[in-house]
Amino acid sequence: MVSSLRITEIFYSLQGESNTVGIPTVFIRLTGCPLRCVYCDTAYAFTGGKKIAITDIINEVEKYGARYVTVTGGEPLAQSACLELMTRLVDKGYLVSLETSGAIDVSAVDPRVVKVMDIKTPSSGESGKNLYQNIAHLSAKDQVKFVIGNAEDYDWSKSTLTEYGLSGRCEILFSPVMDQQNPTELAEKILKDRLPVRFQIQLHKLLWNNAQGK
């Protein structure tokens, strides 16, 4: 049986976040997500999409000639064949990252893949879905992202950093919710509190106003 995945889009753009921000990257956006974060900016990927064989997905990626590939969603791990896709991509020499909600087990993800994993803050409306067991499966090359919408989120994220010893395990990203959390205020809080985190603004939103396929 040919392995396939339901895909919303495959496109070439600049990486908009994480520690490879600004690098030309091929994005594979899988369809479907079990979460409904209130600030979600990719709700168009919840449904629809097209079933595509993994071999055909890889052939499409090859057309762009990029080294970096990001597998995103939706929630990619909601489709089990995502694991096969990522392994086949790294076998071909691609530098692969996975953007995941943190609500699904990451233990079976190929260790060569960079996991960029959310820990959902209270304002997301989905913090009860955080699967904290996933933290044990993160390594120094992985990243944990906190999307911060208000002061409560910030304080909660600081506490979570300490509680789970995250800064000693992997890189930490703090990102403001656009049009909700003032980015300058968040940056100043990080500096005042001397947090060991990377502040980031979503580059693709500044460049293309979050247009689909950018």
mmCIF file of C-alpha atoms in Angstrom:
data_model
loop_
_atom_site.group_PDB
_atom_site.id
_atom_site.type_symbol
_atom_site.label_atom_id
_atom_site.label_comp_id
_atom_site.label_asym_id
_atom_site.label_seq_id
_atom_site.Cartn_x
_atom_site.Cartn_y
_atom_site.Cartn_z
ATOM 1 C CA MET A 1 0.000 0.000 0.000
ATOM 2 C CA VAL A 2 1.322 3.433 -0.983
ATOM 3 C CA SER A 3 1.699 5.799 1.983
ATOM 4 C CA SER A 4 -0.029 9.133 1.526
ATOM 5 C CA LEU A 5 -0.946 12.242 3.492
ATOM 6 C CA ARG A 6 -3.706 14.809 3.271
ATOM 7 C CA ILE A 7 -1.949 18.047 2.291
ATOM 8 C CA THR A 8 -3.295 21.597 2.348
ATOM 9 C CA GLU A 9 -0.339 23.177 0.545
ATOM 10 C CA ILE A 10 3.324 22.843 -0.354
ATOM 11 C CA PHE A 11 5.123 26.136 -0.893
ATOM 12 C CA TYR A 12 8.519 27.846 -0.882
ATOM 13 C CA SER A 13 9.101 30.880 1.322
ATOM 14 C CA LEU A 14 11.346 32.348 4.001
ATOM 15 C CA GLN A 15 11.162 30.682 7.385
ATOM 16 C CA GLY A 16 9.090 33.084 9.484
ATOM 17 C CA GLU A 17 10.071 31.918 12.957
ATOM 18 C CA SER A 18 12.266 29.528 14.999
ATOM 19 C CA ASN A 19 16.061 29.726 15.018
ATOM 20 C CA THR A 20 16.242 29.417 11.217
ATOM 21 C CA VAL A 21 14.159 32.551 10.631
ATOM 22 C CA GLY A 22 14.828 34.162 7.263
ATOM 23 C CA ILE A 23 16.203 31.032 5.570
ATOM 24 C CA PRO A 24 14.553 29.893 2.301
ATOM 25 C CA THR A 25 12.489 26.822 3.174
ATOM 26 C CA VAL A 26 9.982 24.451 1.622
ATOM 27 C CA PHE A 27 6.837 24.176 3.757
ATOM 28 C CA ILE A 28 4.627 21.090 3.721
ATOM 29 C CA ARG A 29 1.342 21.964 5.420
ATOM 30 C CA LEU A 30 -0.674 18.934 6.471
ATOM 31 C CA THR A 31 -4.450 19.126 6.822
ATOM 32 C CA GLY A 32 -6.269 18.680 10.125
ATOM 33 C CA CYS A 33 -5.776 19.640 13.771
ATOM 34 C CA PRO A 34 -7.407 18.418 16.996
ATOM 35 C CA LEU A 35 -6.897 21.814 18.680
ATOM 36 C CA ARG A 36 -8.734 25.104 18.226
ATOM 37 C CA CYS A 37 -6.453 27.799 19.624
ATOM 38 C CA VAL A 38 -8.270 31.130 19.724
ATOM 39 C CA TYR A 39 -5.439 32.941 17.918
ATOM 40 C CA CYS A 40 -4.948 30.283 15.208
ATOM 41 C CA ASP A 41 -3.848 31.814 11.892
ATOM 42 C CA THR A 42 -4.108 28.659 9.776
ATOM 43 C CA ALA A 43 -7.723 27.611 10.300
ATOM 44 C CA TYR A 44 -7.958 27.029 6.551
ATOM 45 C CA ALA A 45 -5.892 23.875 7.151
ATOM 46 C CA PHE A 46 -8.431 22.293 9.510
ATOM 47 C CA THR A 47 -10.314 20.585 6.688
ATOM 48 C CA GLY A 48 -10.085 19.858 2.984
ATOM 49 C CA GLY A 49 -6.692 19.266 1.482
ATOM 50 C CA LYS A 50 -5.714 16.612 -1.023
ATOM 51 C CA LYS A 51 -4.391 13.092 -0.513
ATOM 52 C CA ILE A 52 -0.874 12.927 -1.967
ATOM 53 C CA ALA A 53 1.513 9.979 -1.976
ATOM 54 C CA ILE A 54 4.666 10.568 0.069
ATOM 55 C CA THR A 55 6.832 9.919 -3.003
ATOM 56 C CA ASP A 56 4.969 12.674 -4.870
ATOM 57 C CA ILE A 57 5.334 15.051 -1.919
ATOM 58 C CA ILE A 58 9.099 14.510 -1.934
ATOM 59 C CA ASN A 59 9.242 15.000 -5.702
ATOM 60 C CA GLU A 60 7.464 18.345 -5.268
ATOM 61 C CA VAL A 61 9.918 19.396 -2.549
ATOM 62 C CA GLU A 62 12.858 18.571 -4.807
ATOM 63 C CA LYS A 63 11.669 21.070 -7.425
ATOM 64 C CA TYR A 64 12.596 24.015 -5.195
ATOM 65 C CA GLY A 65 16.223 23.063 -4.630
ATOM 66 C CA ALA A 66 16.172 24.079 -0.944
ATOM 67 C CA ARG A 67 18.051 22.410 1.910
ATOM 68 C CA TYR A 68 15.494 23.257 4.601
ATOM 69 C CA VAL A 69 12.051 21.672 4.866
ATOM 70 C CA THR A 70 9.420 22.439 7.505
ATOM 71 C CA VAL A 71 6.540 20.040 8.125
ATOM 72 C CA THR A 72 3.667 21.987 9.625
ATOM 73 C CA GLY A 73 -0.129 22.131 9.866
ATOM 74 C CA GLY A 74 -2.659 22.071 11.251
ATOM 75 C CA GLU A 75 -1.079 19.443 13.449
ATOM 76 C CA PRO A 76 1.191 17.212 11.354
ATOM 77 C CA LEU A 77 1.377 14.374 13.887
ATOM 78 C CA ALA A 78 -2.390 13.895 13.683
ATOM 79 C CA GLN A 79 -1.578 11.901 10.512
ATOM 80 C CA SER A 80 0.613 8.921 11.429
ATOM 81 C CA ALA A 81 2.287 8.754 7.993
ATOM 82 C CA CYS A 82 3.898 12.101 8.814
ATOM 83 C CA LEU A 83 6.595 10.125 10.645
ATOM 84 C CA GLU A 84 7.488 8.250 7.455
ATOM 85 C CA LEU A 85 7.546 11.471 5.436
ATOM 86 C CA MET A 86 10.015 13.143 7.798
ATOM 87 C CA THR A 87 12.332 10.139 7.929
ATOM 88 C CA ARG A 88 12.399 9.861 4.155
ATOM 89 C CA LEU A 89 13.194 13.563 3.870
ATOM 90 C CA VAL A 90 16.132 13.420 6.287
ATOM 91 C CA ASP A 91 17.357 10.244 4.564
ATOM 92 C CA LYS A 92 17.632 12.380 1.415
ATOM 93 C CA GLY A 93 19.766 14.939 3.223
ATOM 94 C CA TYR A 94 17.184 17.631 3.930
ATOM 95 C CA LEU A 95 17.350 19.647 7.142
ATOM 96 C CA VAL A 96 13.857 18.973 8.451
ATOM 97 C CA SER A 97 11.910 20.711 11.205
ATOM 98 C CA LEU A 98 8.529 19.768 12.614
ATOM 99 C CA GLU A 99 6.103 22.397 13.920
ATOM 100 C CA THR A 100 3.854 20.658 16.422
ATOM 101 C CA SER A 101 1.294 21.740 19.005
ATOM 102 C CA GLY A 102 2.737 19.725 21.874
ATOM 103 C CA ALA A 103 -0.579 17.925 22.303
ATOM 104 C CA ILE A 104 0.463 14.697 20.533
ATOM 105 C CA ASP A 105 3.219 12.247 21.481
ATOM 106 C CA VAL A 106 6.530 13.165 19.797
ATOM 107 C CA SER A 107 8.515 10.130 20.994
ATOM 108 C CA ALA A 108 8.427 8.396 17.593
ATOM 109 C CA VAL A 109 9.702 11.412 15.626
ATOM 110 C CA ASP A 110 13.009 10.662 13.890
ATOM 111 C CA PRO A 111 15.736 12.035 16.205
ATOM 112 C CA ARG A 112 17.361 13.815 13.247
ATOM 113 C CA VAL A 113 14.291 16.048 12.875
ATOM 114 C CA VAL A 114 14.276 19.368 14.741
ATOM 115 C CA LYS A 115 11.127 19.547 16.856
ATOM 116 C CA VAL A 116 9.645 23.037 17.271
ATOM 117 C CA MET A 117 7.025 22.308 19.902
ATOM 118 C CA ASP A 118 4.430 24.622 21.379
ATOM 119 C CA ILE A 119 3.522 24.672 25.025
ATOM 120 C CA LYS A 120 0.084 26.240 24.872
ATOM 121 C CA THR A 121 -0.430 29.266 27.130
ATOM 122 C CA PRO A 122 -3.708 30.028 28.946
ATOM 123 C CA SER A 123 -4.926 32.576 26.376
ATOM 124 C CA SER A 124 -4.783 29.934 23.642
ATOM 125 C CA GLY A 125 -7.795 28.241 25.197
ATOM 126 C CA GLU A 126 -6.005 24.900 24.784
ATOM 127 C CA SER A 127 -3.441 24.801 27.601
ATOM 128 C CA GLY A 128 -5.241 21.790 29.044
ATOM 129 C CA LYS A 129 -4.082 19.796 26.004
ATOM 130 C CA ASN A 130 -0.350 20.187 26.731
ATOM 131 C CA LEU A 131 1.315 16.763 26.846
ATOM 132 C CA TYR A 132 4.132 17.486 29.259
ATOM 133 C CA GLN A 133 5.572 13.978 28.819
ATOM 134 C CA ASN A 134 6.860 15.268 25.477
ATOM 135 C CA ILE A 135 9.500 17.349 27.256
ATOM 136 C CA ALA A 136 11.479 14.191 28.030
ATOM 137 C CA HIS A 137 11.856 13.610 24.287
ATOM 138 C CA LEU A 138 13.397 17.022 23.515
ATOM 139 C CA SER A 139 17.121 17.466 22.909
ATOM 140 C CA ALA A 140 19.428 20.476 22.687
ATOM 141 C CA LYS A 141 18.686 20.985 18.972
ATOM 142 C CA ASP A 142 14.925 21.223 19.586
ATOM 143 C CA GLN A 143 12.884 24.309 20.445
ATOM 144 C CA VAL A 144 9.884 25.028 22.671
ATOM 145 C CA LYS A 145 7.624 27.924 21.712
ATOM 146 C CA PHE A 146 5.382 29.960 23.994
ATOM 147 C CA VAL A 147 2.882 32.164 22.135
ATOM 148 C CA ILE A 148 2.113 35.009 24.537
ATOM 149 C CA GLY A 149 -1.073 37.029 24.410
ATOM 150 C CA ASN A 150 -1.076 38.921 27.711
ATOM 151 C CA ALA A 151 0.583 39.386 31.113
ATOM 152 C CA GLU A 152 -0.966 36.195 32.486
ATOM 153 C CA ASP A 153 0.566 34.196 29.640
ATOM 154 C CA TYR A 154 3.958 35.760 30.298
ATOM 155 C CA ASP A 155 3.950 34.960 34.017
ATOM 156 C CA TRP A 156 2.638 31.444 33.331
ATOM 157 C CA SER A 157 5.370 30.860 30.755
ATOM 158 C CA LYS A 158 8.084 32.020 33.158
ATOM 159 C CA SER A 159 6.809 29.602 35.799
ATOM 160 C CA THR A 160 6.633 26.755 33.310
ATOM 161 C CA LEU A 161 10.222 27.398 32.226
ATOM 162 C CA THR A 162 11.368 26.929 35.804
ATOM 163 C CA GLU A 163 9.062 24.072 36.705
ATOM 164 C CA TYR A 164 10.235 21.868 33.816
ATOM 165 C CA GLY A 165 13.852 23.068 33.607
ATOM 166 C CA LEU A 166 13.318 23.911 29.966
ATOM 167 C CA SER A 167 16.198 26.323 29.443
ATOM 168 C CA GLY A 168 18.638 23.549 30.313
ATOM 169 C CA ARG A 169 17.082 21.149 27.826
ATOM 170 C CA CYS A 170 16.501 23.064 24.574
ATOM 171 C CA GLU A 171 16.080 26.518 23.059
ATOM 172 C CA ILE A 172 13.069 28.548 24.198
ATOM 173 C CA LEU A 173 11.075 30.879 21.947
ATOM 174 C CA PHE A 174 8.741 33.634 23.177
ATOM 175 C CA SER A 175 6.437 34.993 20.484
ATOM 176 C CA PRO A 176 3.745 37.694 20.836
ATOM 177 C CA VAL A 177 0.221 37.167 19.520
ATOM 178 C CA MET A 178 -0.058 39.723 16.729
ATOM 179 C CA ASP A 179 -2.536 42.558 17.434
ATOM 180 C CA GLN A 180 -2.929 41.316 21.009
ATOM 181 C CA GLN A 181 0.421 41.399 22.809
ATOM 182 C CA ASN A 182 2.555 44.484 22.167
ATOM 183 C CA PRO A 183 5.898 43.072 20.947
ATOM 184 C CA THR A 184 7.984 45.880 22.409
ATOM 185 C CA GLU A 185 6.460 45.353 25.855
ATOM 186 C CA LEU A 186 7.186 41.631 25.648
ATOM 187 C CA ALA A 187 10.779 42.289 24.580
ATOM 188 C CA GLU A 188 11.281 44.700 27.471
ATOM 189 C CA LYS A 189 9.887 42.177 29.985
ATOM 190 C CA ILE A 190 12.272 39.512 28.713
ATOM 191 C CA LEU A 191 15.222 41.883 29.137
ATOM 192 C CA LYS A 192 14.094 43.107 32.569
ATOM 193 C CA ASP A 193 13.690 39.552 33.848
ATOM 194 C CA ARG A 194 16.858 38.354 32.095
ATOM 195 C CA LEU A 195 15.087 35.333 30.686
ATOM 196 C CA PRO A 196 17.171 32.766 28.764
ATOM 197 C CA VAL A 197 14.827 32.837 25.758
ATOM 198 C CA ARG A 198 14.815 33.906 22.108
ATOM 199 C CA PHE A 199 12.296 36.659 21.333
ATOM 200 C CA GLN A 200 10.743 36.318 17.901
ATOM 201 C CA ILE A 201 8.227 38.080 15.706
ATOM 202 C CA GLN A 202 6.657 36.118 12.858
ATOM 203 C CA LEU A 203 8.562 37.416 9.848
ATOM 204 C CA HIS A 204 6.053 36.172 7.283
ATOM 205 C CA LYS A 205 3.327 38.314 8.834
ATOM 206 C CA LEU A 206 5.458 41.434 8.525
ATOM 207 C CA LEU A 207 6.407 40.687 4.925
ATOM 208 C CA TRP A 208 3.188 39.241 3.514
ATOM 209 C CA ASN A 209 0.479 39.937 6.124
ATOM 210 C CA ASN A 210 0.077 36.194 6.745
ATOM 211 C CA ALA A 211 -1.059 35.500 3.176
ATOM 212 C CA GLN A 212 -1.700 31.820 2.494
ATOM 213 C CA GLY A 213 1.250 30.121 0.834
ATOM 214 C CA LYS A 214 3.759 32.684 2.144
#
